[in-house]
Coordinates of C-alpha atoms in Angstrom, one line a residue:
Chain A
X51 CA 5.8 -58.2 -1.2
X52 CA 5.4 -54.6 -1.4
X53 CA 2.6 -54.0 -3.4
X54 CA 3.0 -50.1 -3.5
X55 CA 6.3 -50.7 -5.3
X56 CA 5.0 -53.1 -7.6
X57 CA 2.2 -51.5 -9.5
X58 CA 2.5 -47.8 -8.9
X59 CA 3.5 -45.8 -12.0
X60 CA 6.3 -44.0 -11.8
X61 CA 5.9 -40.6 -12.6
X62 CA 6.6 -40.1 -16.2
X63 CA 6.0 -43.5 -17.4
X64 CA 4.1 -44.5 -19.9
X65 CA 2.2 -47.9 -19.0
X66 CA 0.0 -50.4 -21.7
X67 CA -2.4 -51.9 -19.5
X68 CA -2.9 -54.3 -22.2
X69 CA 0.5 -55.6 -21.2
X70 CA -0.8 -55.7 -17.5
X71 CA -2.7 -59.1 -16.4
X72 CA -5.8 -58.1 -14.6
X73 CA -5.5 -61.7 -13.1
X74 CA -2.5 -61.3 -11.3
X75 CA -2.0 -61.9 -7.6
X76 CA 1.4 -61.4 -7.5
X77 CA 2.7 -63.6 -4.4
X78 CA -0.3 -64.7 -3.4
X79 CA -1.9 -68.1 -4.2
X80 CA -5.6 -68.4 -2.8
X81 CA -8.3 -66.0 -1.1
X82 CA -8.2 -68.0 1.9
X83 CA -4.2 -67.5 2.6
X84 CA -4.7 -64.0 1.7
X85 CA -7.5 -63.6 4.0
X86 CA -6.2 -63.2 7.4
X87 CA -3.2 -60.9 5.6
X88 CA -6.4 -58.5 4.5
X89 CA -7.8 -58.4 8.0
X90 CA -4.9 -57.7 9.6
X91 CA -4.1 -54.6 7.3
X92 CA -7.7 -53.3 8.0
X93 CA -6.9 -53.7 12.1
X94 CA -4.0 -51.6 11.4
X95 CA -6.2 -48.9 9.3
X96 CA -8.1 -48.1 11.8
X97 CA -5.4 -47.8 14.3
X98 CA -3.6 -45.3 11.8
X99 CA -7.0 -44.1 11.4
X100 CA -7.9 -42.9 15.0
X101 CA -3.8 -41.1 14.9
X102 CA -4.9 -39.2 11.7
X103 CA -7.6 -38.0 13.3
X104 CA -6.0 -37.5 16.9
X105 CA -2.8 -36.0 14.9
X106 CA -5.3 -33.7 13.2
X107 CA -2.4 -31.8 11.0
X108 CA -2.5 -34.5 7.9
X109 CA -5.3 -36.3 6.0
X110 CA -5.5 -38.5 3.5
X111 CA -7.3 -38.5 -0.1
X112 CA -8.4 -41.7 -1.7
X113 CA -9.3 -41.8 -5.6
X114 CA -10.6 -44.7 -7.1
X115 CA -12.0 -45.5 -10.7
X116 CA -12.0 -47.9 -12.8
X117 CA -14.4 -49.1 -15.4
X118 CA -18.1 -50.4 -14.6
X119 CA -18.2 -53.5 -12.2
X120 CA -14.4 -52.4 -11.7
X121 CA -14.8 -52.8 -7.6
X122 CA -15.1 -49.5 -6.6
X123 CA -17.8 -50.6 -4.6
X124 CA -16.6 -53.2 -3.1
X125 CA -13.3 -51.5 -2.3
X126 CA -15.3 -49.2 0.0
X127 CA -17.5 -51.5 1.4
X128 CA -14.3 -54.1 2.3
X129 CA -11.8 -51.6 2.9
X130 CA -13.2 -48.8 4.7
X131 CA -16.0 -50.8 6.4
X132 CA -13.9 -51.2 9.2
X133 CA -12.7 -47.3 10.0
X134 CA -14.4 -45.1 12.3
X135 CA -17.1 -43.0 10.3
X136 CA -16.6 -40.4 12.6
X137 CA -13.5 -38.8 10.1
X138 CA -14.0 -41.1 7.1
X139 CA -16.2 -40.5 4.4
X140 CA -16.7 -41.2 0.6
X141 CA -17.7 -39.0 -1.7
X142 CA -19.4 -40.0 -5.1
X143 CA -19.6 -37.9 -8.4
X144 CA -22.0 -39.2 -10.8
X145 CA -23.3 -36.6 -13.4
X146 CA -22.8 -33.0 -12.0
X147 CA -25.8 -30.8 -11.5
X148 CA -26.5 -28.1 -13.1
X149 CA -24.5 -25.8 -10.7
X150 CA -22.2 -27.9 -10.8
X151 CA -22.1 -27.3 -14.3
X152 CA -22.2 -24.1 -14.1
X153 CA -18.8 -24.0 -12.1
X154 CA -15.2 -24.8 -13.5
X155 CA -15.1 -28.9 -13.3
X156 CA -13.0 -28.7 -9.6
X157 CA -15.4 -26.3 -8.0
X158 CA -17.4 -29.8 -6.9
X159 CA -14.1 -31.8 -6.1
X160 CA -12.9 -29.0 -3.7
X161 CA -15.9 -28.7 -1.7
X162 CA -15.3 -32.4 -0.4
X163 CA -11.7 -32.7 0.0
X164 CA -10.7 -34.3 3.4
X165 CA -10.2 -31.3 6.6
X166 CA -7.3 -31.8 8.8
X167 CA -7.7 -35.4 10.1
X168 CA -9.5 -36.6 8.0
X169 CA -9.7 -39.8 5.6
X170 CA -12.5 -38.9 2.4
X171 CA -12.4 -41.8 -0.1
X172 CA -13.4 -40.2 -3.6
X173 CA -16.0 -42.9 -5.5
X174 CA -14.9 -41.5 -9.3
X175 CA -13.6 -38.2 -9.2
X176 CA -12.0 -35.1 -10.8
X177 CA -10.8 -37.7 -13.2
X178 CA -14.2 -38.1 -14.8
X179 CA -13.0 -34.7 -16.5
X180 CA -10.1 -36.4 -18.6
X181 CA -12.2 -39.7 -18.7
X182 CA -16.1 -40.0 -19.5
X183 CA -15.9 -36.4 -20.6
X184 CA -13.3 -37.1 -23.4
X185 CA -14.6 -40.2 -24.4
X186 CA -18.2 -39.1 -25.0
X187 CA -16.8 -35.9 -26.8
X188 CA -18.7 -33.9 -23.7
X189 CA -15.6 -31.2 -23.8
X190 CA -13.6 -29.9 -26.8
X191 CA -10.7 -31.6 -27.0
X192 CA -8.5 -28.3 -25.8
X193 CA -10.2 -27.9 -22.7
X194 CA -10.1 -31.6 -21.8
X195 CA -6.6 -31.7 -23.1
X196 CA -5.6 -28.8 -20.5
X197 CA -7.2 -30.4 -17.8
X198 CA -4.3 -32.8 -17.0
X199 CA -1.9 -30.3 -15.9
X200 CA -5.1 -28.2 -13.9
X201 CA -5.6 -31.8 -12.0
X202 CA -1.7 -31.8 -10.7
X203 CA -1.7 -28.0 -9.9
X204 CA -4.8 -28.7 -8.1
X205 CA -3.0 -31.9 -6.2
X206 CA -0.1 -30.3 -5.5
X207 CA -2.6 -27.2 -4.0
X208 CA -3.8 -30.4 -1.3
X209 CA -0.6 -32.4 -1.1
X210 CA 1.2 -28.5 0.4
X211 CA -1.8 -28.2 3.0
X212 CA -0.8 -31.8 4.1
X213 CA -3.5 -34.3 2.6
X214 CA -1.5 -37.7 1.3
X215 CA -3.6 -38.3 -1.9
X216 CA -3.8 -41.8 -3.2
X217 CA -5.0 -43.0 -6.5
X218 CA -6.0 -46.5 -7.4
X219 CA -7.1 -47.5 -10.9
X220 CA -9.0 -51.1 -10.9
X221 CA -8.0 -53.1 -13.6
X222 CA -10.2 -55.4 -15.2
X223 CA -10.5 -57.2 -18.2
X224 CA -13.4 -56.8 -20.2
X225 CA -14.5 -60.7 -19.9
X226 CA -14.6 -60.1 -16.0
X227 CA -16.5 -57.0 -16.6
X228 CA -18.9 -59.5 -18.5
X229 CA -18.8 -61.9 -16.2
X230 CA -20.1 -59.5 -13.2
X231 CA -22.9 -58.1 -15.5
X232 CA -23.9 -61.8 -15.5
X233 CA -24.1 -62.0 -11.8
X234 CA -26.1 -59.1 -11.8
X235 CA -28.6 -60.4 -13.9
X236 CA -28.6 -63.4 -11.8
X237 CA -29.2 -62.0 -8.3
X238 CA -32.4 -60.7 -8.1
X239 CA -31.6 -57.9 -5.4
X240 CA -29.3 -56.1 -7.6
X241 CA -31.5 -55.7 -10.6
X242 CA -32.4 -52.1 -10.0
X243 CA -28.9 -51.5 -10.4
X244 CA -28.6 -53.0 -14.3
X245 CA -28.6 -49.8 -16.7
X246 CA -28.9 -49.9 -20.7
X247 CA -25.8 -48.1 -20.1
X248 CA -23.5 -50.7 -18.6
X249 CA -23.8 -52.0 -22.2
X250 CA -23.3 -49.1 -24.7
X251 CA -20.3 -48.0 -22.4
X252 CA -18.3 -51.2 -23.2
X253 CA -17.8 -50.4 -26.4
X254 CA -15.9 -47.7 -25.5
X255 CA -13.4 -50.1 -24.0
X256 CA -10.5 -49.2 -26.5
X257 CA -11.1 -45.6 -26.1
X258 CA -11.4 -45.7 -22.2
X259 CA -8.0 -47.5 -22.2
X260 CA -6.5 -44.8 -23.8
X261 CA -7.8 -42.2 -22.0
X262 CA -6.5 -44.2 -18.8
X263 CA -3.0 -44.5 -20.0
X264 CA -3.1 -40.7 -20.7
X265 CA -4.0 -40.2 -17.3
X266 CA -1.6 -42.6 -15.7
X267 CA 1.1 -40.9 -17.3
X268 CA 0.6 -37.6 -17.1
X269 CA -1.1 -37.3 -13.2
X270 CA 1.1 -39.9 -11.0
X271 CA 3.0 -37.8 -8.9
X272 CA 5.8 -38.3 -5.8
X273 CA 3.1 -36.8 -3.9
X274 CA -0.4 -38.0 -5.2
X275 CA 0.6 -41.6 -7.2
X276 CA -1.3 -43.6 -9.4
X277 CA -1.7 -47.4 -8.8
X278 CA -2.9 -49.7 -11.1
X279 CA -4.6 -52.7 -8.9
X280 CA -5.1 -56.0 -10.6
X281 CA -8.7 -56.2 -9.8
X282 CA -10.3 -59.1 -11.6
X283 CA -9.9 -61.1 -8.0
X284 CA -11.6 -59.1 -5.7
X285 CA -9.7 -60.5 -2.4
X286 CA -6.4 -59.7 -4.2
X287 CA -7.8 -56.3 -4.8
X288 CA -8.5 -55.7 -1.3
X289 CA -5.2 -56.9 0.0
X290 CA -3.1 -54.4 -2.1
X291 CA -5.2 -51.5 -1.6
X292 CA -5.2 -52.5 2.2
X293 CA -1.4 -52.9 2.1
X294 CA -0.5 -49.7 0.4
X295 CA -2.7 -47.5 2.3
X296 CA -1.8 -49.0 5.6
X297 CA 2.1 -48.7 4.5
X298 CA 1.3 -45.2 3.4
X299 CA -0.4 -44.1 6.9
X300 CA 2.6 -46.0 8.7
X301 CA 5.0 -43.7 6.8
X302 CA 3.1 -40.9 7.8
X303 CA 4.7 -41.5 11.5
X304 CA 1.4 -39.9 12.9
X305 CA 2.0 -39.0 17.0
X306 CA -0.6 -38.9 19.2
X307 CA -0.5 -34.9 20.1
X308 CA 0.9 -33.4 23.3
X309 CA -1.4 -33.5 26.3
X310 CA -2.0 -29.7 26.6
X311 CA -3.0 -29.7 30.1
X312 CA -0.8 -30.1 33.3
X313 CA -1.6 -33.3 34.3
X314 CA -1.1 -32.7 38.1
X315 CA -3.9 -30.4 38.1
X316 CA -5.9 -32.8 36.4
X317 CA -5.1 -35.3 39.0
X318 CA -5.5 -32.6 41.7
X319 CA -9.3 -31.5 40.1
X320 CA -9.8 -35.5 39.7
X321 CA -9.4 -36.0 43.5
X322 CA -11.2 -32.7 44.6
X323 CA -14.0 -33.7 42.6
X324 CA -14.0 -37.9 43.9
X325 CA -14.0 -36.4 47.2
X326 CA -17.3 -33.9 46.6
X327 CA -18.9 -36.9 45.1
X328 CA -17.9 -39.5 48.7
X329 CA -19.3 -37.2 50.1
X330 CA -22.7 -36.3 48.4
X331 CA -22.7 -40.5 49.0
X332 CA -22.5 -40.3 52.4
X333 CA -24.9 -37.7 52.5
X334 CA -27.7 -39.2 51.3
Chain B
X121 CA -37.6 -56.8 25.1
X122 CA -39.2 -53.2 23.3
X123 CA -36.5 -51.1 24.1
X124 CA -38.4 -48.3 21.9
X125 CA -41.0 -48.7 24.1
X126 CA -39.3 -49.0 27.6
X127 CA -36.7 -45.6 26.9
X128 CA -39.0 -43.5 24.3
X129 CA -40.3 -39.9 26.4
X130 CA -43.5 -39.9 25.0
X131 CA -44.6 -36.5 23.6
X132 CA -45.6 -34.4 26.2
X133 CA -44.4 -36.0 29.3
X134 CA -42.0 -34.7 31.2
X135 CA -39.6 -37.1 33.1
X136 CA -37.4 -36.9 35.7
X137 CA -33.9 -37.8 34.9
X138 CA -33.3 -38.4 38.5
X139 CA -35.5 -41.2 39.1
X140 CA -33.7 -42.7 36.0
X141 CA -31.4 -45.6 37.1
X142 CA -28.5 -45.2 34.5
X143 CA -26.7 -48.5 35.4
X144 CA -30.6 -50.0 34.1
X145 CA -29.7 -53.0 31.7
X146 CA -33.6 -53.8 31.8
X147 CA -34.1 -57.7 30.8
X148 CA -30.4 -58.2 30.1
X149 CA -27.9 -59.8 33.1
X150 CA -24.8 -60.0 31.5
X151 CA -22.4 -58.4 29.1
X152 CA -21.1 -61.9 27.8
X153 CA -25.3 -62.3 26.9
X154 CA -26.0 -59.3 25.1
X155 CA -23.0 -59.2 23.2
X156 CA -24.6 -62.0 20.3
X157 CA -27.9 -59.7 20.6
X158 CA -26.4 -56.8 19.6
X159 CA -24.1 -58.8 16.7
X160 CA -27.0 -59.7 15.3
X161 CA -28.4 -56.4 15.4
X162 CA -25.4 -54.9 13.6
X163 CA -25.5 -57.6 10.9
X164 CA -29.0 -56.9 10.4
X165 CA -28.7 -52.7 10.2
X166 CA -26.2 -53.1 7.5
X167 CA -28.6 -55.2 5.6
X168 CA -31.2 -52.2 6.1
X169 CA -28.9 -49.8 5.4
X170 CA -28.6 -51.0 1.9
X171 CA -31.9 -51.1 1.1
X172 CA -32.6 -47.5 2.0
X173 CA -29.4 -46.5 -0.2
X174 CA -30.8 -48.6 -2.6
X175 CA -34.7 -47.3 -2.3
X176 CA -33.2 -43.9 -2.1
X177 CA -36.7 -41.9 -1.2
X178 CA -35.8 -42.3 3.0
X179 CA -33.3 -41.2 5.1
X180 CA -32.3 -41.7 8.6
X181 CA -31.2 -39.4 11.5
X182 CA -29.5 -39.7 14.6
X183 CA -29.4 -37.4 17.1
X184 CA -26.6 -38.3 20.1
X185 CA -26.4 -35.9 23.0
X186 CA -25.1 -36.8 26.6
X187 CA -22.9 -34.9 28.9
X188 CA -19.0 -35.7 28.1
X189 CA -17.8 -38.9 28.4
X190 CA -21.7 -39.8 27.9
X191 CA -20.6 -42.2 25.0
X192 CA -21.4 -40.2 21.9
X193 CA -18.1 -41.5 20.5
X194 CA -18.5 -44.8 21.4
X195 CA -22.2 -45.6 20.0
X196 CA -20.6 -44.1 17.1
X197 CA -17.4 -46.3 16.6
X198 CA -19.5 -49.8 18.1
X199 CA -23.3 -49.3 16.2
X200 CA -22.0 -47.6 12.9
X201 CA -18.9 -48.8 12.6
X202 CA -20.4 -52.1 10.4
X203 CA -22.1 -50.0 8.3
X204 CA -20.7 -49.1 4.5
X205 CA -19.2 -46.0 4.9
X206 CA -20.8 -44.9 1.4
X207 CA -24.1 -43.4 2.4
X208 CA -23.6 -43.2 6.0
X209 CA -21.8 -39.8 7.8
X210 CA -21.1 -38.4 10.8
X211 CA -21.7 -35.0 11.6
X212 CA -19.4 -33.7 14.8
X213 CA -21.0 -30.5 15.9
X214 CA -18.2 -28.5 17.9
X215 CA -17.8 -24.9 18.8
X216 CA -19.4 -22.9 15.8
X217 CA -17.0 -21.0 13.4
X218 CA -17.5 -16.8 12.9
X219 CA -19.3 -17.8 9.9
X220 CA -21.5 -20.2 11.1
X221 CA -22.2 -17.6 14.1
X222 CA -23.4 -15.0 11.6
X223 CA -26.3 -17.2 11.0
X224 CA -29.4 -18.4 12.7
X225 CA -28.6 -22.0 14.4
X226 CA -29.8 -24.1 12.4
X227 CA -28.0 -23.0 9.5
X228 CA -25.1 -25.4 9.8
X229 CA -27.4 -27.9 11.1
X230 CA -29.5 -28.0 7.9
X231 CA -26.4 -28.3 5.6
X232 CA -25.6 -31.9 7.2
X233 CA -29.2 -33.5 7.1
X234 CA -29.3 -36.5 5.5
X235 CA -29.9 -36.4 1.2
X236 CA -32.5 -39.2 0.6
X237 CA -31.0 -42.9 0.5
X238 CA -28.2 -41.5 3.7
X239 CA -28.2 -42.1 7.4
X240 CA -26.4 -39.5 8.9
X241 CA -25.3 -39.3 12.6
X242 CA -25.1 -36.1 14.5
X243 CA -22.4 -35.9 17.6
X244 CA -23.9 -33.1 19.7
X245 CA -26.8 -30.8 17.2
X246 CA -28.7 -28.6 17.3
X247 CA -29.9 -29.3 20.5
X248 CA -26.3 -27.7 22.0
X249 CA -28.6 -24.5 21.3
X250 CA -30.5 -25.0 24.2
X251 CA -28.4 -26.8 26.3
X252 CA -24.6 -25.5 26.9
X253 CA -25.7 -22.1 25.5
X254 CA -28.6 -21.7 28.1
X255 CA -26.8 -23.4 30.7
X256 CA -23.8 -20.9 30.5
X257 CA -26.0 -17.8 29.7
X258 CA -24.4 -17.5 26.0
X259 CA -27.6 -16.4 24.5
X260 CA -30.9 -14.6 26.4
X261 CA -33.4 -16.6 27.7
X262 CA -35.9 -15.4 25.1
X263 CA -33.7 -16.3 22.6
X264 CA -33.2 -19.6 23.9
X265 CA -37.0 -20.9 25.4
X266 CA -38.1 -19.5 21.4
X267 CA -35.8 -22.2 20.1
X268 CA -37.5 -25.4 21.2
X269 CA -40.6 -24.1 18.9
X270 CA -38.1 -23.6 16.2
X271 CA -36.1 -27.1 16.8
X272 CA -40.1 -29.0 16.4
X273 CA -41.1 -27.3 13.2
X274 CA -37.3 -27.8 11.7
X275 CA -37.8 -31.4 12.4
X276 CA -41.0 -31.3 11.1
X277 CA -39.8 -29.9 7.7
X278 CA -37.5 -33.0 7.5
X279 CA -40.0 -35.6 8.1
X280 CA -42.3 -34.4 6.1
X281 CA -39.6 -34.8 3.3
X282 CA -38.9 -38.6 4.4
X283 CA -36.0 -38.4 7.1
X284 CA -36.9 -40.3 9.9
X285 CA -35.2 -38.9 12.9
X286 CA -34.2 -40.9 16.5
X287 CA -32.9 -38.9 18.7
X288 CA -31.1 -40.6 22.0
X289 CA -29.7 -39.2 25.5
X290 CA -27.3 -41.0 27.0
X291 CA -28.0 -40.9 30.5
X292 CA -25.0 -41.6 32.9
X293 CA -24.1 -40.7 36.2
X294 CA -22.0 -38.4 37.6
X295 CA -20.3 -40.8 39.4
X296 CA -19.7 -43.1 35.4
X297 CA -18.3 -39.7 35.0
X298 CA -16.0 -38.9 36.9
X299 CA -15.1 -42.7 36.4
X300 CA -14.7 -42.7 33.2
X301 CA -12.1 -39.6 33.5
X302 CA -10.0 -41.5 36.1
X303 CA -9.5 -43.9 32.9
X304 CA -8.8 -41.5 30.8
X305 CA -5.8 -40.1 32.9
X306 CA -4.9 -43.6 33.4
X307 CA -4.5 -44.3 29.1
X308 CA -1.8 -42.4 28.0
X309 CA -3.2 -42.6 24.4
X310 CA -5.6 -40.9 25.7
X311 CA -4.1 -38.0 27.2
X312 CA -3.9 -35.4 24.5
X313 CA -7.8 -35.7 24.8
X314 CA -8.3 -34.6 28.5
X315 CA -9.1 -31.1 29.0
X316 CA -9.6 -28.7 32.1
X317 CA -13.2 -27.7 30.8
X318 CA -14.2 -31.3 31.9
X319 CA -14.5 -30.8 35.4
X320 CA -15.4 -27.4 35.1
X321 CA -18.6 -28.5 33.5
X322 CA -19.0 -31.2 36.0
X323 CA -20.1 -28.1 38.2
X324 CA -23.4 -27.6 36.2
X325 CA -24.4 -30.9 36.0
X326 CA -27.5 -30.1 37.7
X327 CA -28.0 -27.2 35.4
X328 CA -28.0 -29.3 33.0
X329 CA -29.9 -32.1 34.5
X330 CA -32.7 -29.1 33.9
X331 CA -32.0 -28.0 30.3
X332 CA -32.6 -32.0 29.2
X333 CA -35.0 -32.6 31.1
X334 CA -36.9 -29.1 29.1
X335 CA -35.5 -30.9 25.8
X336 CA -37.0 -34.3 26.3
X337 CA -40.5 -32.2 27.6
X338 CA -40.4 -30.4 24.2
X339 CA -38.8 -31.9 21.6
X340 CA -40.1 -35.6 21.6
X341 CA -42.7 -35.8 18.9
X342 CA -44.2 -38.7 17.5
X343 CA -41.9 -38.7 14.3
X344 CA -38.6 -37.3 15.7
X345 CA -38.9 -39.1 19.4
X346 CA -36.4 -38.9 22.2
X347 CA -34.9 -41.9 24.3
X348 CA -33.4 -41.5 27.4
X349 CA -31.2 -44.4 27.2
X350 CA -29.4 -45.2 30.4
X351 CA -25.2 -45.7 29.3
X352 CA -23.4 -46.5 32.6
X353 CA -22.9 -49.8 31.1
X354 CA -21.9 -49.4 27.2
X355 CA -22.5 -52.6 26.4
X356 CA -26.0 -52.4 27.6
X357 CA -26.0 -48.5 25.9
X358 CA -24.8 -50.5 22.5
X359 CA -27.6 -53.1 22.4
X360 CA -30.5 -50.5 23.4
X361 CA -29.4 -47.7 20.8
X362 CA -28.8 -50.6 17.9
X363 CA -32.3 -52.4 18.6
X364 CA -34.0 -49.5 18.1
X365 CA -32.5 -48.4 15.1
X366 CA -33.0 -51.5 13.7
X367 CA -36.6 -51.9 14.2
X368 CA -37.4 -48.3 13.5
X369 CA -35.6 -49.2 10.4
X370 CA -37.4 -52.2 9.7
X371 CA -40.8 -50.8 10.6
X372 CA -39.7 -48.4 7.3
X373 CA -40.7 -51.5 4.9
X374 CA -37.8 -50.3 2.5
X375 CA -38.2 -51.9 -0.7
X376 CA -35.2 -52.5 -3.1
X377 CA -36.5 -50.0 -6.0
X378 CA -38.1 -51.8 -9.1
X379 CA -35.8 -52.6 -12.2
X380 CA -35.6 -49.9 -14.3
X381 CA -34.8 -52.2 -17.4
X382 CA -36.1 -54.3 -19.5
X383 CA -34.3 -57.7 -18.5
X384 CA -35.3 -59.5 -21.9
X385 CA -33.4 -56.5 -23.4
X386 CA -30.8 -56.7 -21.1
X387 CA -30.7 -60.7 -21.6
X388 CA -29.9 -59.9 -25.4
X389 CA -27.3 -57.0 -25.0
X390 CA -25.3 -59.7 -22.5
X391 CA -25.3 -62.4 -25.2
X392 CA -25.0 -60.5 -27.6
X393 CA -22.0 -59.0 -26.0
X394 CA -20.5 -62.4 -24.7
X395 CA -20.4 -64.1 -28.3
X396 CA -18.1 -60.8 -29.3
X397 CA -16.2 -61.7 -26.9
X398 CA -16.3 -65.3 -27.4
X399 CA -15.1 -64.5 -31.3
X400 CA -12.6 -62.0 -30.3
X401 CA -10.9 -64.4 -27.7
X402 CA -10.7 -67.3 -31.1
X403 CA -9.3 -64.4 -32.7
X404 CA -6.1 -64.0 -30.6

């Protein structure tokens, strides 16, 4: 099945993501068919991988949110795990810094944007603007209410200078979200991660939705689309996200670039320098 | 075996890269042997690797310099490569830019260190300063033999802010060399990599047999050492280079930070939370 299809928003619509099942797993039944399907989309990833970089016109932009516990995490740590870190990277924005502040809310965004070849995988993002921001009142509503179409200019800005930008929401339900607080309290080597936080921000659930749905419909782009993952099985999670970004690399028909040298000289300087080294052998 | 202690240059000696075998695989015979060894070495980084993300008052840097086709990119795609790609980079020193030019040399260097929590991997550093510009006269000797004085308190600074720094030559032969540049004409993925500058530097491998051998006399201090680890057999290159990472790493005693919460509290909020949830669900 092609995942892309099935849960990106088409620009313009207007999703409920109360009408969309966080549970879903489409056509798949179990983790452990699913399994060898993942693995072999992260093979292919870093193949397409090592031609983006090669290629070194193109590069590609991955944006995930999603709620707390919503798998950002562990979409990095199970997607991406596999690539070459030398041209992958993930950027995470938690609460800007004062200069940060003190600049317009894409001046911190830009900076890490992906150069030619590369893949950067955005851990939240310029989103947070339309998102946290708006929930907690942190902006007038004007300016967060502009920021939508600032976001797509912006997009548009990196989608002309080549970058493929890819935007995955993980969808959970707030019982899951539960659920993995639980766990958290449970495993001992994650409790310096628990936050008072974690807490207080669930009750913003309502309000978070629709601030999602705002963005879904306003920001998915042909050229920088939203998805909306069913993420409350993390092996189904990792399967689509693997699928789409593979089948998005795939379509980027990245070539290995020309040889720029004449490869008879090489030869030629190949041979003159194997026979200088015979000889140093026989030399000594 | 220590492979800390068999490669480290300790501070102050001065070795002789030529009485260095670099086809050395010290206690190991075989690839098919070492191969588990090193697996178990990767597993066992990544494990580490989370705990100084998750201490967040360390860092890690490593410094990979070798000749071309030394192996830079390989340690970097075989030893990192199992590591989460959130709070591990690469850094990829190449030619400078204008801008970086119209600063001192370790202005660009600097900007990559690693933030506390990150290990960060240079390809090529600052050491280039005193290697390919010395050995092709691109700055005056002055300039240059000042630098290694400059290079030991720069690493200082960064030690004494928590980065521990490893800083490995990979020693091959000319003869690996030229070897490994017969396969490369021989992959034709591989092609659009080969360049004529190759075997032109060839012609000053002696030149800079010399400059390393003035780097390794210099620049290997008790908290940023060098190792001269011998690479004509990459498997043997991959074991060495992870070992020592991994006990260096280890010999950190990186603690998983204390919970910043109190759980009894935290206990209440998540029952608290799951009975709404519970009542909400008979609800519907």
């Amino acid at each position: 099945m092609d995942y892309a299809k099935k849960f990106i928003v088409k620009p313009g619509d207007r999703v409920r993501l109360a009408d969309i099942d966080p549970g879903d797993t489409a056509d798949q039944r179990s983790h452990s068919k699913a399994k060898p399907l993942t693995k072999d989309y992260l093979k292919r990833l870093a193949a397409l991988q090592y031609r983006l970089y090669a290629d070194g016109n193109r590069s590609l932009l991955v944006v995930l949110q999603g709620l707390d516990a919503g798998g950002k995490d562990g979409v990095i740590r199970h997607v991406f795990s596999r690539m070459n870190p030398q041209g992958t990277s993930v950027a995470c924005f938690k609460q800007p810094s004062r200069e940060e502040l003190s600049h317009d809310f894409l001046w911190r965004i830009h900076k890490r944007t992906p150069a030619k070849g590369e893949v950067v995988v955005f851990n939240r993002s310029h989103y947070e603007g339309v998102l946290v921001e708006r929930v907690h009142d942190l902006v007038p509503q004007d300016m967060w209410s502009s920021r939508f179409e600032l976001i797509t200019r912006f997009e548009e800005l990196l989608a002309q200078s080549g970058t493929k930008i890819l935007k995955f929401y993980l969808h959970i339900s707030p019982e899951e979200q539960l659920e993995r607080f639980r766990r958290r309290l449970e495993d001992e080597t994650r409790h310096w991660k628990i936050s008072e936080s974690d807490y207080e921000e669930r009750k913003f659930w309502p309000q978070y939705m629709e601030a999602y749905e705002d963005v879904l419909a306003k920001t998915s782009t042909a050229d920088s689309p939203w998805f909306v993952i069913p993420s409350n099985n993390k092996w189904f999670r990792n399967l689509a996200v693997a699928q789409i970004i593979t089948r998005t690399m795939d379509d980027m028909k990245l070539q290995l670039p020309p040889t720029h040298v004449d490869l008879r000289d090489i030869q030629r300087r190949y041979h003159a320098a194997k026979q200088r080294a015979d000889a140093d052998g026989k030399d000594t």
